[in-house]
Short mmCIF file of C-alpha atoms and ligand atoms in Angstrom, two decimals:
data_model
loop_
_atom_site.label_atom_id
_atom_site.label_comp_id
_atom_site.label_asym_id
_atom_site.label_seq_id
_atom_site.Cartn_x
_atom_site.Cartn_y
_atom_site.Cartn_z
CA MET M 24 85.49 96.56 85.70
CA SER M 25 84.36 99.54 85.79
CA ALA M 26 85.71 103.11 85.82
CA ASN M 27 85.30 103.74 89.30
CA CYS M 28 86.34 100.18 90.70
CA PRO M 29 90.59 99.78 89.27
CA ALA M 30 91.55 96.35 90.42
CA ALA M 31 88.95 93.59 90.66
CA ALA M 32 91.15 91.27 92.97
CA VAL M 33 94.26 92.48 95.58
CA VAL M 34 96.68 89.72 97.24
CA VAL M 35 97.91 90.66 99.73
CA LEU M 36 101.79 87.87 100.63
CA ALA M 37 101.46 87.32 103.71
CA ALA M 38 103.16 83.68 104.25
CA GLY M 39 106.57 84.39 104.64
CA GLU M 40 108.43 83.69 107.91
CA GLY M 41 109.52 87.03 108.83
CA THR M 42 112.61 84.92 110.14
CA ARG M 43 115.37 88.72 110.74
CA MET M 44 113.18 90.40 113.14
CA LYS M 45 113.64 87.21 115.18
CA SER M 46 110.14 87.13 117.08
CA SER M 47 107.68 84.46 118.03
CA THR M 48 104.78 86.79 116.86
CA PRO M 49 104.25 86.61 113.12
CA LYS M 50 106.67 89.36 111.55
CA VAL M 51 103.07 90.67 109.43
CA LEU M 52 101.95 90.66 113.29
CA HIS M 53 103.45 93.64 114.43
CA GLU M 54 102.46 96.83 114.94
CA ILE M 55 103.62 100.51 114.43
CA CYS M 56 101.53 103.69 114.73
CA GLY M 57 98.60 101.13 115.74
CA ARG M 58 97.32 99.34 113.24
CA SER M 59 99.71 95.68 112.51
CA LEU M 60 101.99 95.96 109.14
CA VAL M 61 99.23 93.49 107.41
CA GLY M 62 96.93 96.31 108.08
CA HIS M 63 98.17 99.08 106.85
CA VAL M 64 97.95 97.54 104.12
CA VAL M 65 95.75 95.40 103.96
CA ALA M 66 93.64 99.47 104.43
CA ALA M 67 95.42 100.45 101.24
CA ALA M 68 94.50 97.90 99.51
CA ARG M 69 91.02 98.81 100.80
CA GLU M 70 91.01 102.49 99.13
CA LEU M 71 91.25 100.00 95.34
CA ASP M 72 87.13 99.17 96.56
CA PRO M 73 88.09 95.77 95.56
CA ARG M 74 85.72 93.16 94.67
CA GLU M 75 87.93 90.72 96.63
CA LEU M 76 90.94 90.79 98.70
CA VAL M 77 92.57 87.58 99.54
CA VAL M 78 96.10 87.82 101.92
CA VAL M 79 98.73 84.46 101.87
CA VAL M 80 98.64 83.32 104.80
CA GLY M 81 101.53 80.78 105.97
CA HIS M 82 103.67 80.67 108.75
CA GLY M 83 102.24 81.63 111.46
CA ARG M 84 98.47 81.55 110.08
CA GLU M 85 96.34 80.46 112.79
CA LEU M 86 97.52 84.04 114.44
CA VAL M 87 97.49 86.02 111.20
CA THR M 88 94.18 84.60 110.53
CA ALA M 89 92.33 85.48 113.90
CA HIS M 90 93.73 89.34 113.54
CA LEU M 91 92.42 89.61 109.96
CA ALA M 92 89.08 88.61 110.70
CA GLN M 93 88.92 91.25 113.53
CA ALA M 94 91.03 93.98 111.61
CA ASP M 95 89.26 93.14 108.47
CA PRO M 96 86.67 90.98 108.70
CA ALA M 97 85.55 90.91 104.77
CA ALA M 98 89.27 89.90 103.50
CA ARG M 99 90.06 86.17 102.79
CA THR M 100 92.66 84.08 103.34
CA ALA M 101 94.31 81.15 101.49
CA VAL M 102 96.76 79.04 103.27
CA GLN M 103 100.41 78.72 101.04
CA GLU M 104 101.32 75.55 103.17
CA GLN M 105 104.80 75.70 101.55
CA GLN M 106 106.79 78.94 100.38
CA ASN M 107 107.49 78.59 96.87
CA GLY M 108 107.36 81.61 96.42
CA THR M 109 106.05 84.77 95.18
CA GLY M 110 104.47 83.14 91.70
CA HIS M 111 103.57 80.47 93.69
CA ALA M 112 101.52 82.63 95.87
CA VAL M 113 99.49 84.09 93.70
CA ARG M 114 98.69 81.67 92.19
CA MET M 115 96.92 80.06 95.69
CA GLY M 116 96.05 83.11 96.17
CA LEU M 117 94.16 83.42 93.21
CA GLU M 118 92.39 79.29 93.63
CA ALA M 119 90.77 80.66 97.49
CA LEU M 120 88.87 83.28 95.37
CA GLY M 121 87.42 80.47 92.35
CA GLY M 122 87.30 80.85 88.88
CA GLY M 123 89.87 78.41 88.79
CA GLY M 124 92.73 81.51 90.23
CA ARG M 125 91.29 83.21 87.26
CA VAL M 126 89.96 86.80 87.77
CA ASP M 127 87.74 89.22 84.65
CA GLY M 128 89.32 91.66 85.75
CA THR M 129 92.44 93.33 86.76
CA VAL M 130 94.33 91.85 90.23
CA ILE M 131 96.74 93.73 92.09
CA VAL M 132 99.90 92.00 94.09
CA VAL M 133 101.01 93.54 97.43
CA CYS M 134 103.77 91.83 99.64
CA GLY M 135 102.36 91.95 103.30
CA ASP M 136 105.05 93.97 104.74
CA THR M 137 105.06 96.98 103.05
CA PRO M 138 102.57 99.24 106.25
CA LEU M 139 103.49 103.18 104.42
CA LEU M 140 102.07 102.03 100.11
CA THR M 141 99.70 104.52 99.93
CA GLY M 142 96.16 104.00 98.69
CA GLU M 143 96.83 106.40 96.23
CA THR M 144 99.92 105.26 94.85
CA LEU M 145 98.03 102.00 94.54
CA ARG M 146 95.48 104.02 92.43
CA SER M 147 98.16 105.94 89.89
CA LEU M 148 98.95 102.50 89.28
CA ALA M 149 95.78 100.67 88.39
CA THR M 150 95.36 103.39 86.58
CA THR M 151 98.48 103.45 84.75
CA HIS M 152 97.64 100.04 84.12
CA THR M 153 94.46 100.20 82.65
CA THR M 154 94.57 104.01 80.83
CA ASP M 155 98.26 101.76 79.30
CA GLY M 156 96.23 98.85 78.49
CA ASN M 157 99.36 96.42 79.52
CA ALA M 158 99.30 92.87 80.52
CA VAL M 159 101.04 94.03 83.51
CA THR M 160 102.85 97.06 85.67
CA VAL M 161 105.72 97.18 87.92
CA LEU M 162 105.89 99.94 90.65
CA THR M 163 109.12 100.78 90.54
CA ALA M 164 111.23 103.42 93.07
CA GLU M 165 115.16 104.20 92.81
CA VAL M 166 116.86 103.74 96.34
CA PRO M 167 119.89 104.35 97.13
CA ASP M 168 121.20 101.02 98.18
CA ALA M 169 119.50 98.69 95.60
CA THR M 170 120.93 95.18 97.99
CA GLY M 171 118.49 92.34 98.29
CA TYR M 172 116.20 93.43 95.84
CA GLY M 173 114.97 92.65 92.08
CA ARG M 174 116.68 95.13 89.90
CA ILE M 175 114.46 96.47 86.82
CA VAL M 176 115.49 95.78 82.94
CA ARG M 177 115.34 97.76 80.94
CA ASP M 178 115.58 97.67 76.95
CA GLU M 179 118.67 100.16 76.12
CA ALA M 180 116.50 101.76 73.27
CA THR M 181 113.23 102.15 74.47
CA GLY M 182 113.66 102.15 77.09
CA ALA M 183 110.97 99.70 78.17
CA VAL M 184 111.00 97.56 80.97
CA THR M 185 112.34 93.91 79.72
CA ALA M 186 112.33 91.40 82.65
CA ILE M 187 113.31 92.05 86.31
CA VAL M 188 115.99 89.63 87.42
CA GLU M 189 116.52 89.25 91.16
CA HIS M 190 119.17 90.00 93.64
CA LYS M 191 121.32 86.54 93.70
CA ASP M 192 120.78 85.76 89.79
CA ALA M 193 121.91 88.99 88.33
CA SER M 194 125.42 89.77 87.08
CA ASP M 195 127.75 93.24 88.28
CA VAL M 196 126.06 94.41 85.53
CA GLN M 197 122.60 94.13 86.42
CA ARG M 198 123.46 94.92 90.13
CA ALA M 199 124.34 98.08 89.73
CA ILE M 200 120.66 98.98 88.73
CA ARG M 201 119.02 101.30 91.78
CA GLU M 202 115.48 101.05 90.05
CA ILE M 203 114.50 98.31 91.59
CA ASN M 204 111.50 96.43 91.66
CA SER M 205 109.11 97.07 94.89
CA GLY M 206 106.62 93.80 94.53
CA VAL M 207 103.47 95.60 93.74
CA PHE M 208 101.90 95.30 90.46
CA ALA M 209 98.92 94.91 88.88
CA PHE M 210 98.38 92.18 86.51
CA ASP M 211 95.00 91.22 83.58
CA GLY M 212 93.89 88.60 85.33
CA GLN M 213 93.46 86.42 83.41
CA LEU M 214 97.06 86.91 80.91
CA LEU M 215 97.49 86.50 84.77
CA ALA M 216 96.22 83.69 84.94
CA ASP M 217 98.64 81.66 82.09
CA ALA M 218 101.48 83.46 82.75
CA LEU M 219 101.76 81.26 85.96
CA GLY M 220 101.28 78.56 85.62
CA LYS M 221 104.70 78.75 83.44
CA VAL M 222 106.78 79.71 85.59
CA ARG M 223 109.66 77.67 86.14
CA THR M 224 111.99 77.45 89.41
CA ASP M 225 115.37 76.43 88.02
CA ASN M 226 116.78 79.15 90.06
CA SER M 227 119.30 80.20 92.58
CA GLN M 228 116.90 80.42 94.80
CA GLY M 229 114.21 77.39 93.30
CA GLU M 230 111.01 79.31 93.92
CA GLU M 231 108.83 80.13 91.72
CA TYR M 232 109.89 83.59 91.65
CA LEU M 233 105.98 85.93 90.26
CA THR M 234 108.68 88.38 88.89
CA ASP M 235 109.24 86.04 85.21
CA VAL M 236 105.71 86.40 84.57
CA LEU M 237 107.20 89.96 83.17
CA GLY M 238 109.47 87.56 81.29
CA ILE M 239 106.44 85.13 79.79
CA LEU M 240 104.50 87.53 79.10
CA ARG M 241 106.34 90.09 77.39
CA GLU M 242 107.66 87.34 75.04
CA ALA M 243 104.11 86.34 74.32
CA GLY M 244 103.87 89.39 72.80
CA HIS M 245 101.68 91.52 75.32
CA ARG M 246 102.95 95.88 77.17
CA VAL M 247 104.39 95.38 80.29
CA GLY M 248 104.92 99.08 81.57
CA ALA M 249 105.92 100.01 84.98
CA SER M 250 105.29 103.59 87.08
CA VAL M 251 107.92 104.70 89.46
CA ALA M 252 106.88 105.53 93.23
CA GLY M 253 107.27 109.28 93.07
CA ASP M 254 109.59 108.57 97.29
CA HIS M 255 111.06 105.38 97.24
CA ARG M 256 110.14 105.44 101.09
CA GLU M 257 107.28 104.16 101.05
CA ILE M 258 107.56 100.80 99.34
CA ALA M 259 109.86 100.52 102.27
CA GLY M 260 109.53 96.62 103.56
CA ILE M 261 109.94 96.16 107.05
CA ASN M 262 112.14 92.68 107.56
CA ASN M 263 113.74 93.45 110.48
CA ARG M 264 113.74 95.36 113.73
CA VAL M 265 115.87 99.23 112.78
CA GLN M 266 113.07 98.70 109.65
CA LEU M 267 110.34 98.46 112.05
CA ALA M 268 111.22 102.08 113.75
CA GLU M 269 112.21 103.26 110.03
CA ALA M 270 108.43 103.11 109.76
CA ARG M 271 107.27 104.27 112.47
CA ARG M 272 109.04 106.72 112.87
CA SER M 273 108.36 107.74 108.83
CA LEU M 274 104.58 106.54 109.54
CA ASN M 275 104.25 108.88 112.55
CA ASP M 276 106.30 111.53 110.49
CA ARG M 277 103.04 111.45 107.65
CA LEU M 278 101.06 111.71 109.99
CA LEU M 279 102.19 114.58 111.99
CA THR M 280 102.67 117.01 108.94
CA GLU M 281 99.37 116.31 108.12
CA ALA M 282 97.66 116.47 111.61
CA MET M 283 99.92 120.53 111.51
CA LEU M 284 99.27 121.40 107.86
CA SER M 285 95.17 120.95 108.48
CA GLY M 286 95.16 122.55 112.24
CA VAL M 287 97.19 121.29 114.35
CA THR M 288 99.90 123.12 116.85
CA VAL M 289 102.93 120.09 117.59
CA VAL M 290 105.51 121.15 119.41
CA ASP M 291 107.79 119.00 119.40
CA PRO M 292 107.33 116.42 116.36
CA ALA M 293 110.34 114.08 117.55
CA THR M 294 109.05 113.34 120.60
CA THR M 295 105.69 113.37 119.11
CA PHE M 296 103.64 109.63 118.54
CA ILE M 297 100.08 109.22 117.41
CA ASP M 298 98.98 106.12 115.42
CA VAL M 299 96.57 106.14 112.77
CA THR M 300 92.82 106.52 114.32
CA VAL M 301 93.12 109.92 116.36
CA THR M 302 91.63 112.09 114.94
CA PHE M 303 91.65 116.91 116.21
CA GLU M 304 89.64 119.58 114.87
CA PRO M 305 91.81 122.61 113.90
CA ASP M 306 93.53 124.69 117.34
CA ALA M 307 94.54 121.49 118.66
CA LEU M 308 98.26 121.89 120.29
CA VAL M 309 100.52 119.10 121.94
CA HIS M 310 103.01 119.33 123.24
CA PRO M 311 105.88 117.05 123.38
CA GLY M 312 106.87 114.14 125.23
CA THR M 313 102.94 112.76 124.32
CA GLN M 314 101.30 109.97 122.55
CA LEU M 315 97.81 110.09 121.76
CA LEU M 316 96.60 106.21 120.75
CA GLY M 317 93.80 104.12 119.45
CA ALA M 318 89.90 106.42 118.76
CA THR M 319 91.65 109.51 120.78
CA HIS M 320 90.34 112.61 119.30
CA LEU M 321 91.65 116.20 120.42
CA ALA M 322 88.79 119.02 119.76
CA ALA M 323 88.83 122.34 118.82
CA GLY M 324 91.68 124.36 120.89
CA ALA M 325 92.29 120.89 124.05
CA GLU M 326 95.70 121.22 125.12
CA VAL M 327 97.42 117.83 125.86
CA GLY M 328 100.88 117.16 126.53
CA PRO M 329 103.69 117.34 127.85
CA ASN M 330 104.32 113.78 128.27
CA SER M 331 100.63 111.86 127.81
CA ARG M 332 99.14 109.45 126.93
CA LEU M 333 95.52 109.04 125.54
CA ARG M 334 94.57 105.94 124.85
CA ASP M 335 90.10 105.79 123.42
CA THR M 336 90.12 109.17 125.19
CA ARG M 337 88.09 112.66 124.43
CA VAL M 338 89.13 115.77 125.49
CA GLY M 339 86.59 118.35 124.44
CA ALA M 340 86.96 122.21 123.09
CA GLY M 341 89.50 123.64 125.03
CA ALA M 342 90.20 121.25 127.23
CA ARG M 343 93.44 121.01 129.14
CA VAL M 344 95.28 117.85 130.27
CA ASP M 345 97.90 117.83 131.29
CA ASN M 346 100.97 115.25 132.35
CA THR M 347 98.17 112.56 132.51
CA VAL M 348 98.01 109.31 131.19
CA ALA M 349 94.13 107.59 130.16
CA GLU M 350 92.40 105.81 128.41
CA GLY M 351 88.96 104.86 127.49
CA ALA M 352 88.52 108.73 128.95
CA GLU M 353 85.86 111.31 127.33
CA VAL M 354 87.24 114.99 129.27
CA GLY M 355 84.37 117.22 128.62
CA GLU M 356 85.30 121.01 127.30
CA GLN M 357 87.24 123.58 128.90
CA ALA M 358 87.59 120.72 131.58
CA THR M 359 90.97 120.54 133.51
CA VAL M 360 92.98 117.54 134.29
CA GLY M 361 96.71 117.01 135.88
CA PRO M 362 99.52 117.85 135.60
CA TYR M 363 99.57 113.83 137.16
CA ALA M 364 96.38 112.43 136.96
CA TYR M 365 95.73 109.08 135.65
CA LEU M 366 92.64 108.62 133.76
CA ARG M 367 90.46 104.59 133.25
CA PRO M 368 88.39 103.83 131.45
CA GLY M 369 84.42 104.67 131.81
CA THR M 370 85.38 108.33 132.84
CA GLN M 371 83.62 111.40 132.31
CA LEU M 372 84.00 114.87 132.37
CA GLY M 373 81.76 117.72 132.50
CA VAL M 374 82.43 120.57 131.19
CA LYS M 375 84.70 123.28 133.25
CA ALA M 376 85.13 119.08 135.90
CA LYS M 377 88.75 119.07 136.68
CA ALA M 378 90.70 115.90 137.59
CA GLY M 379 92.98 117.37 139.31
CA THR M 380 97.23 116.54 141.15
CA TYR M 381 97.39 112.89 141.89
CA VAL M 382 94.12 111.69 140.42
CA GLU M 383 92.75 108.48 139.79
CA MET M 384 89.33 107.93 138.09
CA LYS M 385 87.38 104.58 137.06
CA ASN M 386 83.89 103.70 135.85
CA ALA M 387 82.80 108.23 137.65
CA VAL M 388 80.73 110.43 135.70
CA ILE M 389 82.40 114.51 136.79
CA GLY M 390 79.83 116.70 136.71
CA ASP M 391 79.85 120.34 135.02
CA GLY M 392 82.35 122.24 137.15
CA THR M 393 83.15 119.72 139.63
CA LYS M 394 86.72 119.74 141.13
CA VAL M 395 88.22 116.73 142.37
CA PRO M 396 91.63 118.69 142.94
CA HIS M 397 93.78 116.02 145.11
CA LEU M 398 95.14 113.24 145.75
CA THR M 399 91.55 111.39 145.22
CA TYR M 400 90.69 107.93 144.13
CA VAL M 401 86.67 108.20 142.21
CA GLY M 402 86.41 104.42 142.28
CA ASP M 403 82.34 103.91 140.70
CA ALA M 404 80.79 106.72 141.89
CA THR M 405 78.51 108.97 140.38
CA ILE M 406 78.47 112.49 141.26
CA GLY M 407 76.88 116.12 140.00
CA GLU M 408 77.29 119.74 139.11
CA GLN M 409 79.47 122.46 141.09
CA SER M 410 80.39 120.21 144.10
CA ASN M 411 83.65 120.14 144.70
CA ILE M 412 85.52 116.91 146.45
CA GLY M 413 88.32 117.66 149.38
CA ALA M 414 91.58 116.89 149.03
CA ALA M 415 93.34 112.74 149.67
CA SER M 416 89.83 111.37 149.82
CA VAL M 417 88.91 107.44 148.66
CA PHE M 418 85.76 106.48 146.39
CA VAL M 419 86.23 103.27 149.23
CA ASN M 420 84.69 100.91 146.12
CA TYR M 421 85.38 97.33 146.72
CA ASP M 422 84.51 95.19 149.18
CA GLY M 423 86.94 91.86 148.63
CA GLU M 424 84.26 90.47 146.59
CA ALA M 425 82.46 93.13 144.75
CA LYS M 426 82.61 97.61 143.46
CA HIS M 427 80.15 99.65 144.02
CA ARG M 428 79.03 103.11 143.77
CA THR M 429 78.68 105.93 145.15
CA THR M 430 76.44 108.48 144.41
CA ILE M 431 76.79 112.59 145.25
CA GLY M 432 74.96 115.02 144.29
CA SER M 433 74.98 118.24 143.15
CA HIS M 434 76.45 121.54 145.04
CA CYS M 435 78.08 118.65 147.82
CA LYS M 436 81.25 120.54 149.85
CA THR M 437 83.21 116.92 150.89
CA GLY M 438 85.46 117.17 153.19
CA SER M 439 89.12 116.24 152.88
CA ASP M 440 90.12 113.09 153.17
CA ASN M 441 86.36 111.08 153.12
CA MET M 442 86.56 107.79 152.47
CA PHE M 443 82.70 107.19 151.16
CA VAL M 444 82.64 103.13 151.31
CA ALA M 445 80.46 102.30 148.76
CA PRO M 446 77.20 101.78 147.80
CA VAL M 447 76.77 105.14 149.66
CA THR M 448 74.83 108.44 148.33
CA VAL M 449 75.65 111.97 149.73
CA GLY M 450 72.26 114.85 148.27
CA ASP M 451 72.37 116.86 147.35
CA GLY M 452 73.41 120.70 148.77
CA ALA M 453 75.09 118.04 151.47
CA TYR M 454 79.12 119.09 153.43
CA THR M 455 80.92 116.11 155.11
CA ALA M 456 83.65 117.46 157.44
CA ALA M 457 86.32 116.51 156.89
CA GLY M 458 88.60 112.77 158.26
CA SER M 459 84.93 111.49 157.76
CA VAL M 460 84.42 107.84 156.83
CA ILE M 461 81.20 108.19 155.64
CA THR M 462 79.37 105.08 155.62
CA LYS M 463 75.27 105.88 155.67
CA ASP M 464 74.25 107.64 153.11
CA VAL M 465 73.51 111.82 154.55
CA PRO M 466 70.40 113.34 153.22
CA PRO M 467 70.25 116.38 151.33
CA GLY M 468 71.24 119.22 152.89
CA SER M 469 72.92 118.28 155.47
CA LEU M 470 76.12 118.59 157.54
CA ALA M 471 77.83 114.87 158.32
CA VAL M 472 80.33 113.90 160.80
CA ALA M 473 81.46 110.72 161.45
CA ARG M 474 85.32 110.33 162.67
CA GLY M 475 86.78 110.60 166.88
CA GLN M 476 85.47 112.96 168.84
CA GLN M 477 89.44 115.63 169.32
CA ARG M 478 91.15 114.69 172.65
CA ASN M 479 93.46 117.81 174.83
CA ILE M 480 94.80 116.00 177.73
CA GLU M 481 96.76 119.64 179.69
CA GLY M 482 100.15 118.89 180.56
CA TRP M 483 101.01 114.92 179.11
CA VAL M 484 104.22 115.86 177.49
CA ALA M 485 105.62 118.07 180.18
CA ARG M 486 105.04 114.85 182.89
CA LYS M 487 105.66 112.46 180.50
CA ARG M 488 108.97 113.53 178.91
CA PRO M 489 110.73 116.11 180.66
CA GLY M 490 112.91 118.50 179.89
CA SER M 491 112.22 117.00 176.61
CA ALA M 492 112.97 119.76 173.79
CA ALA M 493 109.07 120.02 173.23
CA ALA M 494 108.41 120.75 176.44
CA LYS M 495 110.62 123.41 176.41
CA ALA M 496 108.99 124.44 173.53
CA ALA M 497 105.65 124.16 175.05
CA GLN M 498 106.95 125.97 178.32
CA ALA M 499 108.38 128.79 176.23
CA ALA M 500 104.62 129.16 174.77
CA VAL M 501 102.72 128.96 177.66
CA ALA M 502 105.18 131.66 179.36
CA GLU M 503 104.67 133.83 176.81
CA PRO M 504 102.20 133.35 174.78
CA ASP M 505 102.35 136.83 172.29
CA SER M 506 105.52 135.50 170.98
CA GLU M 507 103.92 132.45 170.31
CA SER M 508 103.12 133.19 166.21
C1 LIG D 608 110.70 90.02 96.46
C2 LIG D 608 111.28 90.26 94.35
C3 LIG D 608 112.13 91.49 94.12
C4 LIG D 608 111.27 92.50 95.22
C5 LIG D 608 110.85 92.37 96.35
C6 LIG D 608 110.36 93.93 96.94
C7 LIG D 608 110.15 87.99 94.28
C8 LIG D 608 111.15 87.24 93.33
N1 LIG D 608 111.61 89.59 94.84
O1 LIG D 608 111.92 89.53 96.39
O2 LIG D 608 112.10 91.17 93.43
O3 LIG D 608 112.33 93.71 94.89
O4 LIG D 608 110.20 91.15 96.55
O5 LIG D 608 109.86 93.70 98.88
O6 LIG D 608 109.34 88.02 93.76
N2 LIG D 608 105.89 84.98 99.70
C9 LIG D 608 105.14 84.49 100.29
N3 LIG D 608 105.54 83.01 100.08
C10 LIG D 608 105.85 83.26 99.64
C11 LIG D 608 106.77 83.62 98.99
C12 LIG D 608 106.73 84.69 99.75
O7 LIG D 608 103.81 84.61 100.97
O8 LIG D 608 107.24 81.76 99.17
C13 LIG D 608 105.87 86.65 101.08
C14 LIG D 608 106.84 87.82 102.49
O9 LIG D 608 105.37 86.83 102.76
C15 LIG D 608 106.96 89.19 102.11
C16 LIG D 608 105.99 88.91 99.65
O10 LIG D 608 106.24 87.59 99.82
O11 LIG D 608 105.23 89.16 102.00
C17 LIG D 608 108.30 88.53 99.90
O12 LIG D 608 109.20 87.77 99.68
P1 LIG D 608 110.31 88.17 100.61
O13 LIG D 608 111.03 87.27 100.16
O14 LIG D 608 110.00 89.04 101.40
O15 LIG D 608 110.90 88.79 98.84
P2 LIG D 608 111.96 89.54 99.01
O16 LIG D 608 113.21 88.22 98.48
O17 LIG D 608 112.83 90.60 100.05
CA1 LIG D 609 111.62 91.31 101.02
#
């Protein structure tokens, strides 16, 4: 084991059922901040750069295995057919690594349901373990309420850890101990394999307890150590949806704190939610009620919200996005979006472009300086630079069978209430008249008019609606044309 490789192997325990989630989804696949619970644990473990990473799966194993193949293709899985305890689970994990379950070097064991655990804490555990020359080092924490946890029993004289006693097996005196087992350990791989062979099942749950390994190693004269976590919240395991929400809140706070310390203004952290994969540049600003998800990126001075949900969306420097839902979109520098816009995948707004109020776009490339200000659907289109699309226009992209594309050039001015029936092209510098249904290509520089001619039938109201309020108003207007305006 080299110095920059603090762990030879990491074993992630994720075979349990998670009954208290009351869910058809396996517990470790529930998500917070854009990643599954087990995904967070695996990502933290990866910071140790282990040679092997194995996830022990059991309940819902098909789903968990399929998920891991996506989230971390290099992770191995080991099946634990029956949940015979944490010791048994680690044994299954190590056996899947070959070599008769004997790993040379440090083995780290973590649970798949502790998403707040950081790589930093794991590194410091591994370092303590190696520096102190321990056979096993347990990560512990002082918690306000230790109910349900395994208690850390220490020698009164030396303070050395002597055993971990499960809550169900603990005496009243032991239950008063507030230092608990986080479920995270560093082991010497060889000694762990020996000790796991000696773990018995004579406890209240009839299981192979991983925690018994401590006593076994200690009695054999090996060093047993503990590393106390700085923040007990980091080791919190998720068992139900209340804890899931608490963990999400906690992680979200951590992410927002990092963002703010790196120069992002978050107006209201209490109503702002971000995924671990979101990135920012300094002086980005996020207004209340905003969710930033997936690979969303806010460049310097970009301003988003209030009340916006952006997924996998890049917002350029100085752009303004207000009351908007966007997914898979790219917003150019100093572009403006909303209020009340919906940008769907494949939308690309150029520099200083605009997608205004009640505007929906999909698969649309909008050139620099081009504006689509009001009440418009732009689907499957390319628009050049410095063009203006009139209010209430529809890019009619679907003929009931297939989608087609509309191309509009640069410096075009299209009238309000236009229908662009794709496939159709409007050339550079062309105009279209209000109310036009554009079905044929418009040459550059032309004005296209595609609507019925207006016909005024004079005196119709007086003849057909005699005595009505309309007829009286019309009669007065004709008598005194000046007062009309
Ligand atoms: C375990 C510890 C306890 C510690 C607590 C921290 C043991 C005996 N007890 O208790 O000291 O304070 O975690 O949260 O280790 N698992 C398997 N296969 C099994 C059993 C469990 O994969 O056969 C997995 C579970 O999915 C879970 C983890 O191991 O991710 C912990 O198991 P769980 O049953 O939750 O243990 P606790 O009773 O909470
Ligand atoms: Ca647990």
